[in-house]
XYZ file of N, CA and C in Angstrom:
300
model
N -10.599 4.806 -16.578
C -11.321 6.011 -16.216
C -12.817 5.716 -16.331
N -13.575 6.273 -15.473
C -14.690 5.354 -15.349
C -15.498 6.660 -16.116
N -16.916 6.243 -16.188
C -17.560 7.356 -17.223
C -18.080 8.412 -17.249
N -18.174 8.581 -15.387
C -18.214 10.211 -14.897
C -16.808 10.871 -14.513
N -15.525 10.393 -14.678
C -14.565 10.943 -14.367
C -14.382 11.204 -16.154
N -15.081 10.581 -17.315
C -14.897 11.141 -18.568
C -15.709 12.428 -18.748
N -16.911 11.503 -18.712
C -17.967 13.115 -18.726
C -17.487 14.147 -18.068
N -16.769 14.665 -16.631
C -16.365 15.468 -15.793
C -15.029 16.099 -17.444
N -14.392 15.634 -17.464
C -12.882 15.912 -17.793
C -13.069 16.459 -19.395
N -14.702 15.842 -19.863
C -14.551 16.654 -21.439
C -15.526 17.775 -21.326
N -16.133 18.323 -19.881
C -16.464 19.687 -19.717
C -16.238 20.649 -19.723
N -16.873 21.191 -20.279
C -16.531 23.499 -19.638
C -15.932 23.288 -18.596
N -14.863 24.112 -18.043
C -14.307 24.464 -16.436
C -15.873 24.245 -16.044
N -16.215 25.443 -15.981
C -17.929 26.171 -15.634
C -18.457 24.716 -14.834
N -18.710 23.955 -16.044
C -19.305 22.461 -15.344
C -18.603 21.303 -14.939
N -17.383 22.008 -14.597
C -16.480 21.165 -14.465
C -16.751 21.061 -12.839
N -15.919 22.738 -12.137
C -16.490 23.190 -11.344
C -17.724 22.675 -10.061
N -18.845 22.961 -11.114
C -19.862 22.678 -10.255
C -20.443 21.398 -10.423
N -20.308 20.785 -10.840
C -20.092 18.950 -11.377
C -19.162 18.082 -9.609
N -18.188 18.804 -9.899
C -17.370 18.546 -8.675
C -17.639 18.776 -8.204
N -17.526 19.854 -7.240
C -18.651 20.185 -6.121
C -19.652 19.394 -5.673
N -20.448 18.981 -6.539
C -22.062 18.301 -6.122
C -21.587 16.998 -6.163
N -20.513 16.354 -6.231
C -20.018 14.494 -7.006
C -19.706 14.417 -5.531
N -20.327 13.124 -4.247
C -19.681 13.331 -3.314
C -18.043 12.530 -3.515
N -17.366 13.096 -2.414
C -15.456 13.129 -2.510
C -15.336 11.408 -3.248
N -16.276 10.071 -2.561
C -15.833 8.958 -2.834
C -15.715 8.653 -4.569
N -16.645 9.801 -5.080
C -16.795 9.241 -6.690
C -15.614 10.367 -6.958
N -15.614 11.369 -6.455
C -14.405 12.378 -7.136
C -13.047 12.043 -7.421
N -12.649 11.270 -6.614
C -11.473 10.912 -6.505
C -11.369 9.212 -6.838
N -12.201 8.452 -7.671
C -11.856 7.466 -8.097
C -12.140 6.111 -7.367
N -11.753 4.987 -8.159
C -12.159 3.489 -7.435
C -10.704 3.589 -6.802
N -9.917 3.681 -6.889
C -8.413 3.743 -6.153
C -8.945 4.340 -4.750
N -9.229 5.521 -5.023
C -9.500 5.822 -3.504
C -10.513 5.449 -2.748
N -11.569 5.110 -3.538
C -12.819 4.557 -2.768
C -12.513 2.982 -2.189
N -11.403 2.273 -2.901
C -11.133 0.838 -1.755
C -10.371 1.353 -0.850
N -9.138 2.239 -1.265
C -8.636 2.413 0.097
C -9.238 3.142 1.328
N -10.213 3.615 1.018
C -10.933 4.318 2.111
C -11.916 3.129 2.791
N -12.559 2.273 2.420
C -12.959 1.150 2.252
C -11.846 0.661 3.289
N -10.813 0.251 3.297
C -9.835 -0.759 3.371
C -9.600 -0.159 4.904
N -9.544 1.370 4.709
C -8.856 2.391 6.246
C -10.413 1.860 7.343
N -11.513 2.201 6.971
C -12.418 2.046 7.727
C -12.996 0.349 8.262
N -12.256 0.144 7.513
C -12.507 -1.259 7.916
C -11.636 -1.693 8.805
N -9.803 -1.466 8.960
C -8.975 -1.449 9.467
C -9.107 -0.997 11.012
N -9.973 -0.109 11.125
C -9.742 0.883 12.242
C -10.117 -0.110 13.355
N -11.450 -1.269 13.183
C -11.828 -2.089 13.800
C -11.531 -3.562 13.862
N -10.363 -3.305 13.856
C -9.692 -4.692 14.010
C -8.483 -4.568 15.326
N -8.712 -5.686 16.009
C -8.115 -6.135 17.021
C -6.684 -6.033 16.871
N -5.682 -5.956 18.129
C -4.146 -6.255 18.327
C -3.518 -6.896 17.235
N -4.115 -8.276 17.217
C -3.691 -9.287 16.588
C -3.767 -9.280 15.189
N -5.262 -9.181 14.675
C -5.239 -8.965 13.111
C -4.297 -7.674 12.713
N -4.537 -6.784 13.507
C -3.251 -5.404 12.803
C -1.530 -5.923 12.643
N -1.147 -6.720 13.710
C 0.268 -7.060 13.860
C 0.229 -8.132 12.220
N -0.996 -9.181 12.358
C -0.787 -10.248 11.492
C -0.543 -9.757 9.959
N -1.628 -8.494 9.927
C -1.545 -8.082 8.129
C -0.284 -7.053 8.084
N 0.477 -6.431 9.441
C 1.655 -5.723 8.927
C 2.697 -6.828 8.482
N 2.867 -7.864 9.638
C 3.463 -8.602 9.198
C 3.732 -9.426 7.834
N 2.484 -9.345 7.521
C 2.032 -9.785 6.117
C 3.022 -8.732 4.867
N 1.950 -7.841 4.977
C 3.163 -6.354 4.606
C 4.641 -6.104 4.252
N 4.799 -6.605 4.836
C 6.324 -6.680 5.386
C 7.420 -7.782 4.343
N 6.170 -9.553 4.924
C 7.341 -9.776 3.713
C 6.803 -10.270 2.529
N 5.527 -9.736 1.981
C 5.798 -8.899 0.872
C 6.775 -7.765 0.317
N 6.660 -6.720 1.388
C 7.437 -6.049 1.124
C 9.343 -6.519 0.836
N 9.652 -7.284 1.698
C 10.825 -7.744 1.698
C 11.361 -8.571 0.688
N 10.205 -9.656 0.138
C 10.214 -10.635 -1.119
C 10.716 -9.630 -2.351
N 9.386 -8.823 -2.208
C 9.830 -7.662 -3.250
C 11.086 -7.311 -3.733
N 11.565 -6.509 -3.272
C 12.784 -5.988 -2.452
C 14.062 -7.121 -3.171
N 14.137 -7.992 -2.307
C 14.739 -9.099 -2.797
C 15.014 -9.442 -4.077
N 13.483 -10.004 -4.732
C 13.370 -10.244 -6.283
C 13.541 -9.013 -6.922
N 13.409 -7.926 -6.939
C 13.521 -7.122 -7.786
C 14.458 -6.052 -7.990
N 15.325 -6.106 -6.482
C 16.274 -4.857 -6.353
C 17.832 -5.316 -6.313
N 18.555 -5.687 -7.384
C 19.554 -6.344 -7.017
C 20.848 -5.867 -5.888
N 20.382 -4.409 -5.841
C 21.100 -3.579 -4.244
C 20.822 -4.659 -3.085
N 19.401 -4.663 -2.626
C 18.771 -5.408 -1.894
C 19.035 -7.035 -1.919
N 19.070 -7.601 -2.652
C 19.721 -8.823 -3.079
C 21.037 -8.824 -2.840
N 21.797 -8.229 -2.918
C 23.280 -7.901 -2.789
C 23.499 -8.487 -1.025
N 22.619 -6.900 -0.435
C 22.913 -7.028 0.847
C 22.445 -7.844 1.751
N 21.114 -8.290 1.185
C 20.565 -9.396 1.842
C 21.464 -10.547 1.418
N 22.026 -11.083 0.675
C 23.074 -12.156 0.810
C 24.356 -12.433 1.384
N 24.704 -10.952 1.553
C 25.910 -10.926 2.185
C 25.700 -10.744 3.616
N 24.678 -11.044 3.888
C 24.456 -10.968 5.467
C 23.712 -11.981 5.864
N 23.071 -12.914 4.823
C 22.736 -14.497 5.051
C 21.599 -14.642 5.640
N 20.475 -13.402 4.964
C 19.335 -13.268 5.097
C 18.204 -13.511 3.629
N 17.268 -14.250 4.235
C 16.685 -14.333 2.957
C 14.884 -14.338 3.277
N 14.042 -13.776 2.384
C 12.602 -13.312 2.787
C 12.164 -13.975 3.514
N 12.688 -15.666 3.330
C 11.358 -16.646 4.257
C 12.091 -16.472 6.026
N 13.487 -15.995 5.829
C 13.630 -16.014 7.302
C 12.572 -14.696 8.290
N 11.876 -13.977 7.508
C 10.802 -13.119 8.411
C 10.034 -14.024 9.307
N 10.114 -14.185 10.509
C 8.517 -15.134 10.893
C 7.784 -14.495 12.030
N 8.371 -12.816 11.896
C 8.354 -12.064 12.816
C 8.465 -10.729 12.684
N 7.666 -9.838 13.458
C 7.843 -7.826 13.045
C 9.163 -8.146 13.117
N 9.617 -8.729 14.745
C 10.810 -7.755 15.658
C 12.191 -8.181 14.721
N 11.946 -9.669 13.649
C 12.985 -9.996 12.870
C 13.865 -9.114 11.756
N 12.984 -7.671 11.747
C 13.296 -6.595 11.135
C 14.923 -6.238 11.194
N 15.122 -6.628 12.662
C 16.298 -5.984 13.297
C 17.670 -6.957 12.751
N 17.340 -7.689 12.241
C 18.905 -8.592 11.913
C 18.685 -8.258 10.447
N 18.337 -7.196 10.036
C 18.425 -6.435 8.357
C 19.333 -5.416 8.579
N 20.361 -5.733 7.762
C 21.462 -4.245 7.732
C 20.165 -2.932 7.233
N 21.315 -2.126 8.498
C 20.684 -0.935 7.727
C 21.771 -0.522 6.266
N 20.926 0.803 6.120
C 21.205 1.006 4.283
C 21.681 2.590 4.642
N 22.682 2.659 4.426
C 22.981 3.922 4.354
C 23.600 4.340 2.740
């Protein structure tokens, strides 16, 4: 917690209030939100390619994840003879059981 989200939080409502109000939104809401807002505006200007490359990226992270940590996911990903490094692709999505 950084040291105006302390100062804010051991105030009167009263100056709590109008503290907020006057703090613009990027400090109100934290360093969490100030990279991801950071991260969105930066995003917006990027080409075909870099957007496909970092979902892809995304992805198998997301899937590694998944894998290592969910033994559901581990389950089904083995019994279907899939494993994270076989991603080398969005559209490779599609030879993943679905999960019902």
């Amino acid at each position: 917690m950084s040291i105006t989200s302390k100062l804010i939080h051991r105030s009167p409502s009263v100056i709590k209030r109008a503290l907020y109000k006057t703090l613009p939104f990027e400090y109100r809401y934290g360093k969490k939100f100030r990279k991801t807002l950071k991260f969105l505006l930066e995003s917006i200007t990027w080409d075909e390619e870099r957007l496909r490359a970092f979902q892809l990226k995304r992805l198998k992270q997301l899937i590694h994840h998944c894998y290592t940590n969910i033994p559901y996911y581990r389950k089904i990903m083995d019994e279907s003879d899939l494993k994270p490094h076989d991603i080398k692709d969005i559209s490779d999505i599609r030879y993943f059981p679905y999960l019902t």
